[in-house]
């Protein structure tokens, strides 16, 4: 299929993945992302347990201490995973988790899954690629 004709990096990499509340409660599924990541050559996705990261819209701004407390279990899972990249689709969650990772002294990149997927494409993709 067209997906496998694309020039993907196949260097092994482990990435942590967090499905934010918006994805679980509004979209009600992370199945498409799970299938897509499973198809990427060399990618091992470590899914963090379901829970709120504490961002919750402006919750992280109005109640920073409570938001940080909610974030801690996810950061511990990230540390335990040994991954240096965390994929999160929600911008608020990404900002909140990136700040938490930095506060813990972690050198973790928190990126949108689409950004990660595009980084896995080799730069010399032919013009006529699908």
PDB file of C-alpha atoms in Angstrom:
ATOM      1  CA  UNK A   1       0.000   0.000   0.000  1.00  0.00           C
ATOM      2  CA  UNK A   2       0.981   3.668  -0.320  1.00  0.00           C
ATOM      3  CA  UNK A   3       2.001   3.914   3.344  1.00  0.00           C
ATOM      4  CA  UNK A   4       4.756   1.334   2.942  1.00  0.00           C
ATOM      5  CA  UNK A   5       6.046   2.963  -0.249  1.00  0.00           C
ATOM      6  CA  UNK A   6       6.924   6.103   1.697  1.00  0.00           C
ATOM      7  CA  UNK A   7      10.605   6.414   2.690  1.00  0.00           C
ATOM      8  CA  UNK A   8      10.458   5.842   6.458  1.00  0.00           C
ATOM      9  CA  UNK A   9      13.357   5.861   8.894  1.00  0.00           C
ATOM     10  CA  UNK A  10      13.625   2.380  10.333  1.00  0.00           C
ATOM     11  CA  UNK A  11      15.979   3.243  13.172  1.00  0.00           C
ATOM     12  CA  UNK A  12      14.480   1.730  16.337  1.00  0.00           C
ATOM     13  CA  UNK A  13      12.948   4.243  18.728  1.00  0.00           C
ATOM     14  CA  UNK A  14      10.751   4.002  21.815  1.00  0.00           C
ATOM     15  CA  UNK A  15       8.303   6.837  22.408  1.00  0.00           C
ATOM     16  CA  UNK A  16       5.847   7.415  25.216  1.00  0.00           C
ATOM     17  CA  UNK A  17       2.298   8.283  24.166  1.00  0.00           C
ATOM     18  CA  UNK A  18      -0.401   9.966  26.235  1.00  0.00           C
ATOM     19  CA  UNK A  19      -4.039  10.063  25.134  1.00  0.00           C
ATOM     20  CA  UNK A  20      -5.401  13.335  26.570  1.00  0.00           C
ATOM     21  CA  UNK A  21      -8.868  13.682  28.077  1.00  0.00           C
ATOM     22  CA  UNK A  22     -10.130  15.456  24.944  1.00  0.00           C
ATOM     23  CA  UNK A  23      -9.161  12.481  22.824  1.00  0.00           C
ATOM     24  CA  UNK A  24     -10.728  10.001  25.234  1.00  0.00           C
ATOM     25  CA  UNK A  25     -13.937  11.925  26.041  1.00  0.00           C
ATOM     26  CA  UNK A  26     -14.665  13.965  22.898  1.00  0.00           C
ATOM     27  CA  UNK A  27     -13.220  11.823  20.103  1.00  0.00           C
ATOM     28  CA  UNK A  28     -13.774   8.722  22.280  1.00  0.00           C
ATOM     29  CA  UNK A  29     -10.993   6.723  20.670  1.00  0.00           C
ATOM     30  CA  UNK A  30      -7.258   6.501  20.273  1.00  0.00           C
ATOM     31  CA  UNK A  31      -7.523   3.500  17.926  1.00  0.00           C
ATOM     32  CA  UNK A  32      -6.476   5.388  14.777  1.00  0.00           C
ATOM     33  CA  UNK A  33      -3.322   6.704  16.442  1.00  0.00           C
ATOM     34  CA  UNK A  34      -2.524   3.265  17.855  1.00  0.00           C
ATOM     35  CA  UNK A  35      -2.869   1.690  14.393  1.00  0.00           C
ATOM     36  CA  UNK A  36      -0.779   4.391  12.738  1.00  0.00           C
ATOM     37  CA  UNK A  37       2.067   4.205  15.258  1.00  0.00           C
ATOM     38  CA  UNK A  38       2.048   0.401  15.019  1.00  0.00           C
ATOM     39  CA  UNK A  39       2.659   0.675  11.262  1.00  0.00           C
ATOM     40  CA  UNK A  40       5.708   2.941  11.561  1.00  0.00           C
ATOM     41  CA  UNK A  41       8.915   0.948  11.035  1.00  0.00           C
ATOM     42  CA  UNK A  42      11.140   0.769  14.103  1.00  0.00           C
ATOM     43  CA  UNK A  43       8.697   2.556  16.428  1.00  0.00           C
ATOM     44  CA  UNK A  44       7.780   1.078  19.793  1.00  0.00           C
ATOM     45  CA  UNK A  45       4.975   3.080  21.397  1.00  0.00           C
ATOM     46  CA  UNK A  46       4.743   2.935  25.194  1.00  0.00           C
ATOM     47  CA  UNK A  47       1.231   4.064  26.136  1.00  0.00           C
ATOM     48  CA  UNK A  48       1.014   5.864  29.463  1.00  0.00           C
ATOM     49  CA  UNK A  49      -1.894   4.942  31.699  1.00  0.00           C
ATOM     50  CA  UNK A  50      -5.094   6.878  31.296  1.00  0.00           C
ATOM     51  CA  UNK A  51      -5.471   9.810  33.637  1.00  0.00           C
ATOM     52  CA  UNK A  52      -5.740  13.571  33.592  1.00  0.00           C
ATOM     53  CA  UNK A  53      -2.440  15.414  33.241  1.00  0.00           C
ATOM     54  CA  UNK A  54      -3.895  18.409  35.086  1.00  0.00           C
ATOM     55  CA  UNK A  55      -3.901  20.889  32.203  1.00  0.00           C
ATOM     56  CA  UNK A  56      -7.697  20.734  31.700  1.00  0.00           C
ATOM     57  CA  UNK A  57      -8.113  23.921  29.690  1.00  0.00           C
ATOM     58  CA  UNK A  58      -7.135  26.793  31.985  1.00  0.00           C
ATOM     59  CA  UNK A  59      -7.033  24.589  35.113  1.00  0.00           C
ATOM     60  CA  UNK A  60      -3.229  24.580  34.987  1.00  0.00           C
ATOM     61  CA  UNK A  61      -3.272  28.397  35.105  1.00  0.00           C
ATOM     62  CA  UNK A  62      -5.984  28.842  37.733  1.00  0.00           C
ATOM     63  CA  UNK A  63      -4.861  25.991  40.010  1.00  0.00           C
ATOM     64  CA  UNK A  64      -1.167  25.383  39.266  1.00  0.00           C
ATOM     65  CA  UNK A  65      -0.454  23.356  42.420  1.00  0.00           C
ATOM     66  CA  UNK A  66      -3.395  21.014  41.885  1.00  0.00           C
ATOM     67  CA  UNK A  67      -2.509  20.708  38.190  1.00  0.00           C
ATOM     68  CA  UNK A  68       1.089  19.824  39.074  1.00  0.00           C
ATOM     69  CA  UNK A  69      -0.140  17.169  41.518  1.00  0.00           C
ATOM     70  CA  UNK A  70      -2.325  15.598  38.823  1.00  0.00           C
ATOM     71  CA  UNK A  71       0.628  15.638  36.413  1.00  0.00           C
ATOM     72  CA  UNK A  72       3.046  13.783  38.704  1.00  0.00           C
ATOM     73  CA  UNK A  73       1.861  10.181  38.091  1.00  0.00           C
ATOM     74  CA  UNK A  74       2.196  10.678  34.333  1.00  0.00           C
ATOM     75  CA  UNK A  75       5.665  12.149  34.711  1.00  0.00           C
ATOM     76  CA  UNK A  76       6.674   9.179  36.853  1.00  0.00           C
ATOM     77  CA  UNK A  77       5.397   6.824  34.147  1.00  0.00           C
ATOM     78  CA  UNK A  78       7.398   8.809  31.590  1.00  0.00           C
ATOM     79  CA  UNK A  79      10.539   8.524  33.715  1.00  0.00           C
ATOM     80  CA  UNK A  80       9.948   4.794  34.233  1.00  0.00           C
ATOM     81  CA  UNK A  81       9.460   4.279  30.482  1.00  0.00           C
ATOM     82  CA  UNK A  82      12.954   5.544  29.703  1.00  0.00           C
ATOM     83  CA  UNK A  83      11.593   7.354  26.637  1.00  0.00           C
ATOM     84  CA  UNK A  84      12.998  10.739  25.676  1.00  0.00           C
ATOM     85  CA  UNK A  85       9.982  11.705  23.548  1.00  0.00           C
ATOM     86  CA  UNK A  86       6.363  12.007  24.578  1.00  0.00           C
ATOM     87  CA  UNK A  87       3.584  12.215  21.990  1.00  0.00           C
ATOM     88  CA  UNK A  88       0.493  14.209  23.005  1.00  0.00           C
ATOM     89  CA  UNK A  89      -2.158  15.602  20.649  1.00  0.00           C
ATOM     90  CA  UNK A  90      -3.595  18.319  22.942  1.00  0.00           C
ATOM     91  CA  UNK A  91      -1.632  21.604  23.050  1.00  0.00           C
ATOM     92  CA  UNK A  92      -2.535  22.377  26.676  1.00  0.00           C
ATOM     93  CA  UNK A  93      -1.427  18.920  27.787  1.00  0.00           C
ATOM     94  CA  UNK A  94       1.778  19.236  25.757  1.00  0.00           C
ATOM     95  CA  UNK A  95       2.686  22.569  27.354  1.00  0.00           C
ATOM     96  CA  UNK A  96       1.830  21.328  30.851  1.00  0.00           C
ATOM     97  CA  UNK A  97       3.721  18.039  30.485  1.00  0.00           C
ATOM     98  CA  UNK A  98       6.729  19.763  28.876  1.00  0.00           C
ATOM     99  CA  UNK A  99       6.899  22.189  31.821  1.00  0.00           C
ATOM    100  CA  UNK A 100       6.706  19.273  34.245  1.00  0.00           C
ATOM    101  CA  UNK A 101       9.422  17.350  32.425  1.00  0.00           C
ATOM    102  CA  UNK A 102      11.673  20.408  32.524  1.00  0.00           C
ATOM    103  CA  UNK A 103      10.938  20.922  36.234  1.00  0.00           C
ATOM    104  CA  UNK A 104      12.136  17.344  36.803  1.00  0.00           C
ATOM    105  CA  UNK A 105      15.304  18.026  34.813  1.00  0.00           C
ATOM    106  CA  UNK A 106      14.253  15.647  32.043  1.00  0.00           C
ATOM    107  CA  UNK A 107      15.508  16.138  28.505  1.00  0.00           C
ATOM    108  CA  UNK A 108      12.168  15.057  27.054  1.00  0.00           C
ATOM    109  CA  UNK A 109      10.661  16.371  23.839  1.00  0.00           C
ATOM    110  CA  UNK A 110       6.880  16.611  24.066  1.00  0.00           C
ATOM    111  CA  UNK A 111       5.502  16.720  20.521  1.00  0.00           C
ATOM    112  CA  UNK A 112       2.271  16.261  18.594  1.00  0.00           C
ATOM    113  CA  UNK A 113       1.964  12.787  17.025  1.00  0.00           C
ATOM    114  CA  UNK A 114       1.796  14.321  13.525  1.00  0.00           C
ATOM    115  CA  UNK A 115       5.100  16.125  14.123  1.00  0.00           C
ATOM    116  CA  UNK A 116       6.694  12.849  15.225  1.00  0.00           C
ATOM    117  CA  UNK A 117       5.328  10.991  12.194  1.00  0.00           C
ATOM    118  CA  UNK A 118       6.680  13.607   9.776  1.00  0.00           C
ATOM    119  CA  UNK A 119      10.093  13.377  11.474  1.00  0.00           C
ATOM    120  CA  UNK A 120      10.106   9.648  10.712  1.00  0.00           C
ATOM    121  CA  UNK A 121       9.943  10.352   6.965  1.00  0.00           C
ATOM    122  CA  UNK A 122      13.291  10.407   5.203  1.00  0.00           C
ATOM    123  CA  UNK A 123      14.125  13.854   3.794  1.00  0.00           C
ATOM    124  CA  UNK A 124      14.742  12.632   0.233  1.00  0.00           C
ATOM    125  CA  UNK A 125      11.135  11.655  -0.495  1.00  0.00           C
ATOM    126  CA  UNK A 126      10.654  11.515  -4.292  1.00  0.00           C
ATOM    127  CA  UNK A 127       8.354  14.104  -5.900  1.00  0.00           C
ATOM    128  CA  UNK A 128       5.965  11.422  -7.172  1.00  0.00           C
ATOM    129  CA  UNK A 129       5.504   9.722  -3.778  1.00  0.00           C
ATOM    130  CA  UNK A 130       1.912   9.249  -2.643  1.00  0.00           C
TER     131      UNK A 130
END
